Coordinates of C-alpha atoms and ligand atoms in Angstrom, one line a residue:
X1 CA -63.2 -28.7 0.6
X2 CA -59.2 -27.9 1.4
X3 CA -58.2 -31.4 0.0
X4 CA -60.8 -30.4 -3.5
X5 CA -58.5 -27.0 -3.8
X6 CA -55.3 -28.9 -3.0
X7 CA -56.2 -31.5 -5.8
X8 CA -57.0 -28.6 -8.5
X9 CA -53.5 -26.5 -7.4
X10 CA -51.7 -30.1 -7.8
X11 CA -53.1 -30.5 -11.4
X12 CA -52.8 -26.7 -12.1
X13 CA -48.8 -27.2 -10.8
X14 CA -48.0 -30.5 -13.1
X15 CA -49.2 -28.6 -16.4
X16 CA -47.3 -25.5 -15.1
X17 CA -44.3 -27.5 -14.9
X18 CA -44.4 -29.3 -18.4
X19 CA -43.6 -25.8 -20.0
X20 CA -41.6 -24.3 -17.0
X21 CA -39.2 -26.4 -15.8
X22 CA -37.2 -23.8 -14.2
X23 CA -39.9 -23.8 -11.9
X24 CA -39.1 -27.3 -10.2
X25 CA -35.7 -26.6 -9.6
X26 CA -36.4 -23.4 -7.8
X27 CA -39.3 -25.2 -5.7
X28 CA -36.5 -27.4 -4.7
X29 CA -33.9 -24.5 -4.2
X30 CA -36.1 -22.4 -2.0
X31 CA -37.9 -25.0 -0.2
X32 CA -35.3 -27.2 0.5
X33 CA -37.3 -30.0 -0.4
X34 CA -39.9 -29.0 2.0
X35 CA -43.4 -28.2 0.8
X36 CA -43.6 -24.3 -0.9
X37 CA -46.8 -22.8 0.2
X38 CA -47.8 -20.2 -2.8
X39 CA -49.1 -16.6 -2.2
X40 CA -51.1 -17.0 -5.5
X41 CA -51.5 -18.6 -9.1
X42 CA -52.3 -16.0 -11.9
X43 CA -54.6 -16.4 -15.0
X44 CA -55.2 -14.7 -18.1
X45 CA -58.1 -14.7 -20.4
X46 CA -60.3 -12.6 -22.8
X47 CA -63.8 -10.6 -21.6
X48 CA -65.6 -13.2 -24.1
X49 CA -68.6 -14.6 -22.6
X50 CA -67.6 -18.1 -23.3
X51 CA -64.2 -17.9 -21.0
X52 CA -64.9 -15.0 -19.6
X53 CA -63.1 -14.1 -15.8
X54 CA -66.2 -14.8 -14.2
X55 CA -66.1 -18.4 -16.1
X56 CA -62.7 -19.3 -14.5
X57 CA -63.6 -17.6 -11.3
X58 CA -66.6 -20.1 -10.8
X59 CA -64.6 -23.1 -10.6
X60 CA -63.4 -21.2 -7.4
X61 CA -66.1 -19.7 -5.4
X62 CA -67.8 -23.3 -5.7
X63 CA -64.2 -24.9 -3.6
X64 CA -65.1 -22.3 -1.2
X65 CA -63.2 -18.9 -3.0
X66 CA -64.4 -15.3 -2.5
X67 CA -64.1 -12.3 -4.8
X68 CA -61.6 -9.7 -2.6
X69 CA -60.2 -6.3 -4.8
X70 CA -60.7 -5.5 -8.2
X71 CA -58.0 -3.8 -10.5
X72 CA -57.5 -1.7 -13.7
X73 CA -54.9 -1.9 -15.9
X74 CA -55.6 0.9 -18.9
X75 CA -52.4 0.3 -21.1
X76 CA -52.7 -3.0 -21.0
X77 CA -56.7 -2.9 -21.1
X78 CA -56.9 -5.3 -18.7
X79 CA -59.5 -6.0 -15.4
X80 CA -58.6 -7.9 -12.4
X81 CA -60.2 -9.7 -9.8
X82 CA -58.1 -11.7 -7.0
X83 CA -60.0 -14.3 -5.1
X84 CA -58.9 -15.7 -1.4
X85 CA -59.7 -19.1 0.5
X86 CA -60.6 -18.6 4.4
X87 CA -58.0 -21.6 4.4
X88 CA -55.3 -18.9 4.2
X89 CA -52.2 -21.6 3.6
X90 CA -54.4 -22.0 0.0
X91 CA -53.2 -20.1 -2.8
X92 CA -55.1 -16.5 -3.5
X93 CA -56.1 -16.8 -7.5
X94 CA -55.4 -13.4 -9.2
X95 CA -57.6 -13.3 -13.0
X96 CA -57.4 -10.9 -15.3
X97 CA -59.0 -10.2 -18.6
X98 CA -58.3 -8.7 -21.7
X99 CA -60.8 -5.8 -22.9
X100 CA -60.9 -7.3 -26.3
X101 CA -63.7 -4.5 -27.8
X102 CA -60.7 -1.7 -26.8
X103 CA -58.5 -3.5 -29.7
X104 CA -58.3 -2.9 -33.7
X105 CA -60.8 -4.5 -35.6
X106 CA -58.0 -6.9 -37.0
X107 CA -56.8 -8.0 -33.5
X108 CA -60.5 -8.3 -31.9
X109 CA -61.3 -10.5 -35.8
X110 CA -58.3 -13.2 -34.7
X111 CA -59.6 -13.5 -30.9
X112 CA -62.9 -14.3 -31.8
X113 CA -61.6 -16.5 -34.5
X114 CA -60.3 -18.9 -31.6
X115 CA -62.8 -18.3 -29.4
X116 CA -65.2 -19.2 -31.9
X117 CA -63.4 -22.7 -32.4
X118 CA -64.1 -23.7 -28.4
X119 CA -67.5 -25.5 -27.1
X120 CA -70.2 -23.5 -25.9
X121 CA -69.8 -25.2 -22.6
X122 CA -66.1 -25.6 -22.5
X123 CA -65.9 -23.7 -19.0
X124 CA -68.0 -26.4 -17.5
X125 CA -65.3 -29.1 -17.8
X126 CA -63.9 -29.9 -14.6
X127 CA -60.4 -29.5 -15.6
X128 CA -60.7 -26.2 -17.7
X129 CA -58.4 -24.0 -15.9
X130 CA -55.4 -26.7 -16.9
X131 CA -57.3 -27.3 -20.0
X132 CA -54.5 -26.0 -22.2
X133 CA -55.3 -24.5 -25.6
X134 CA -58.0 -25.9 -27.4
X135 CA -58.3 -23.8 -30.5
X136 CA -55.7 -23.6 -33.9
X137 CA -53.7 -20.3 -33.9
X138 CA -51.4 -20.0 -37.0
X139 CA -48.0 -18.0 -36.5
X140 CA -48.9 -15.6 -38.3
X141 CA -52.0 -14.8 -35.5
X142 CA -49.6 -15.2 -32.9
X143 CA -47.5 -12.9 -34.6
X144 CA -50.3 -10.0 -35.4
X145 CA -51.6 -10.4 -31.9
X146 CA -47.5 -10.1 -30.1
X147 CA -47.2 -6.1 -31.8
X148 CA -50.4 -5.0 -30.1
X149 CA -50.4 -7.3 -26.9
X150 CA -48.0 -9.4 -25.5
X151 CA -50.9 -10.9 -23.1
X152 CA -53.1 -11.7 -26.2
X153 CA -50.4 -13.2 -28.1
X154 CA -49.5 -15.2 -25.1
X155 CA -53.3 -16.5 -24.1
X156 CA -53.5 -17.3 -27.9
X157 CA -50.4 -19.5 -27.4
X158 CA -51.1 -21.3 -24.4
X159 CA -54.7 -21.0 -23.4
X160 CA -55.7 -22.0 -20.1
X161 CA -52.9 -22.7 -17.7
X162 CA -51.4 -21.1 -15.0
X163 CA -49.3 -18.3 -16.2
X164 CA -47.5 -18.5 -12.9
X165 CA -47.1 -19.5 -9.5
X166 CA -46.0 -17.5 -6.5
X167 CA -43.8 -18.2 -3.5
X168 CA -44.8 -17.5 -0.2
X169 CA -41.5 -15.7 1.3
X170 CA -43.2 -15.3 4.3
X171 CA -43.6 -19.0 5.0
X172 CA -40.1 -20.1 3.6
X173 CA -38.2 -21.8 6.7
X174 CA -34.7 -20.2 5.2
X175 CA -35.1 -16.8 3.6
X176 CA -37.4 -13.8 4.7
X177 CA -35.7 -11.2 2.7
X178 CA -36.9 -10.5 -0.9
X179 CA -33.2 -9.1 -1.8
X180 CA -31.4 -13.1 -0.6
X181 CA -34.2 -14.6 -2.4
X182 CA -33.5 -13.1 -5.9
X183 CA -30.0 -13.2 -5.1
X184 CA -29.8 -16.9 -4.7
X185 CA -32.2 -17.0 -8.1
X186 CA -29.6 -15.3 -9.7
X187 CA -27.1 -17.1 -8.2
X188 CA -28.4 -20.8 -9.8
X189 CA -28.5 -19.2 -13.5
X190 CA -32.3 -18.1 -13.3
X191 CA -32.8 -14.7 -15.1
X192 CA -34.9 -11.9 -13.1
X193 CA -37.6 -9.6 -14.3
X194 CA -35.8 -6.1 -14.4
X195 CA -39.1 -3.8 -15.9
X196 CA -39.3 -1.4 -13.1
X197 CA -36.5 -2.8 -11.1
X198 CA -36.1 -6.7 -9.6
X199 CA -37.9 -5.8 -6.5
X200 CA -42.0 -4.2 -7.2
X201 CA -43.3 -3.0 -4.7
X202 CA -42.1 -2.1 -1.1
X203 CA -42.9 -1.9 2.5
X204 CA -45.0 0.8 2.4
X205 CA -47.4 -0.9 -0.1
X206 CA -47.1 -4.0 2.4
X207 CA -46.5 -6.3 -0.8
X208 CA -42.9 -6.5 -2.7
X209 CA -43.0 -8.9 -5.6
X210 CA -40.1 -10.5 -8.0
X211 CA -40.2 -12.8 -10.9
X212 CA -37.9 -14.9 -13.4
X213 CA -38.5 -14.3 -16.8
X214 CA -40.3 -16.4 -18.6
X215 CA -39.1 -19.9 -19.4
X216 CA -39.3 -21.2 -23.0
X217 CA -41.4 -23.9 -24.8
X218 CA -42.0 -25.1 -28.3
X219 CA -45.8 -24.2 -29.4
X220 CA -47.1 -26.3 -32.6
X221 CA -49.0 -23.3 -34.6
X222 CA -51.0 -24.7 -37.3
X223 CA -48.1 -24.3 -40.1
X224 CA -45.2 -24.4 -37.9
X225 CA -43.1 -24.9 -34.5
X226 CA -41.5 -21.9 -32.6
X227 CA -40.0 -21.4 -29.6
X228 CA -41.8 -18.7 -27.4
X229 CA -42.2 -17.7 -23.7
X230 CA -43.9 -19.9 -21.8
X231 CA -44.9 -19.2 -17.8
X232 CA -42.3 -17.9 -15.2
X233 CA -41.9 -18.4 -10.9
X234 CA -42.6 -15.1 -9.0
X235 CA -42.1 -14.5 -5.3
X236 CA -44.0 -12.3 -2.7
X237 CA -43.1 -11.4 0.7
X238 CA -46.4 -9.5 2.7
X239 CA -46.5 -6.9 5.3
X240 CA -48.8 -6.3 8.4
X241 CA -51.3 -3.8 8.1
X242 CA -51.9 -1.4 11.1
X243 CA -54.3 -4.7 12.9
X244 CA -51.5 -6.7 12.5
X245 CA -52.8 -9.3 9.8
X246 CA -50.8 -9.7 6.6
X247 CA -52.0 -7.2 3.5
X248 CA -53.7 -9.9 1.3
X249 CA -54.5 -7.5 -1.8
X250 CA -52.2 -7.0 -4.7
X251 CA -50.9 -3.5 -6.2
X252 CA -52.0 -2.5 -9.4
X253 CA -48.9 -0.7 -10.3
X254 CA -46.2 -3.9 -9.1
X255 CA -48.4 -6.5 -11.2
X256 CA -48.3 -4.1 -14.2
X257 CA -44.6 -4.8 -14.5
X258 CA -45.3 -8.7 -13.0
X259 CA -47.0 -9.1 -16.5
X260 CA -43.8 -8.0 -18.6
X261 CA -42.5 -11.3 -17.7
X262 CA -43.2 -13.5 -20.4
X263 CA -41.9 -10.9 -22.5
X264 CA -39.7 -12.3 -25.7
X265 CA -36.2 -10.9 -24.5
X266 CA -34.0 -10.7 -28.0
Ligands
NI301 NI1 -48.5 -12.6 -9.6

């Protein structure tokens, strides 16, 4: 089962890197060109039945994945589930999904435009969570979708993919602080996510997260080519609870600002 999960994350990881190339060269600045073991890999989709959370999530409870919390995120009308291996060096998988009936009638018209475009059964392919996008979005979409949701636009624009990938501070051999970790990131040239400070998170939640910002990549839109955000490198370092085992869960109000990261900085 472990080498089935480790052969999905590798696939997952060499899409991820084809439109985040930042990422590489911060694998190799943390890890010392060890092995990085990741806390978790995020996802994004829409509450369509088709691609639905519980779609993606199945191609994980079958390698052996169980559901663990569940989150809310009203601005951003989004729902959360993270899922956990009992191998615990294997990524957790956090997934959220976008309420689409909560949008404008124009907005929820353009997501089910695209999602019309995609096989019935396109969740049943083997490699749908690094399946990419498979539907046409004009610019114009991409644009109408950005001024009500960033995470719309950006699920329009990329599809399926990892929308990151998370260090495990806690099992880096040369950093354990969260504060040396972002300072070497900024350091190399790689910009931080600031939205409610560079650090989310602290001891007392027994989770602090940090992320660059989003890397950039050329998407072809049916009538042209733009540069956009593409998928950024985030960092957790984990706490003990009161029995002594590392808090596994994630806080709703530290990935709420995690999410601003593919944000279009002008
Ligand atoms: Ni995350």
């Amino acid at each position: 089962m472990s080498a089935q999960v480790t052969k999905l994350f590798n696939n997952i990881w060499q899409q991820y890197l084809t439109v985040t190339p930042s990422a590489d060269k911060i694998h190799q600045l943390l890890g010392s060109g060890r092995d990085v073991i990741n806390d978790h890999v995020a996802y994004r989709t829409f509450n369509l039945d088709k691609i639905n959370l519980d779609k993606l999530a199945s191609h994980l409870l079958t390698l052996g994945y169980t559901e663990c919390g569940q989150y809310d995120f009203a601005a951003k009308k989004l729902t959360a589930k993270h899922f956990e291996h009992s191998n615990n060096t294997m990524p957790k998988v956090f997934i959220s999904e976008l309420r689409v009936e909560e949008f404008s009638a124009d907005v929820q018209k353009i997501i089910h435009k695209l999602v019309a475009q995609l096989p019935e059964n396109i969740s049943d392919q083997e490699n749908f969570l690094y399946s990419g996008r498979s539907w046409e979005l004009s610019s114009t979409d991409y644009q109408t979708l950005l001024t009500t949701s960033e995470y719309a636009a950006w699920l329009a624009a990329w599809g399926f993919r990892a929308n990151h990938f998370t260090v495990s501070i806690n099992h880096l051999d040369n950093f354990d602080c969260i504060v040396k970790v972002n300072d070497i990131l900024k350091e190399a040239g790689h910009p931080l996510n600031s939205n409610g400070g560079e650090i989310k998170g602290d001891k007392t939640v027994k989770l602090e997260q940090s992320s660059t910002l989003a890397d950039k990549a050329i998407v072809e839109f049916s009538d042209k080519a733009m540069e956009i955000p593409s998928c950024f490198y985030e960092f957790a370092k984990r706490y003990p609870q009161a029995d002594g085992e590392l808090y596994t869960g994630f806080v709703a109000a530290s990935a709420d600002k995690i999410f601003e990261s593919t944000n279009a900085i002008s």
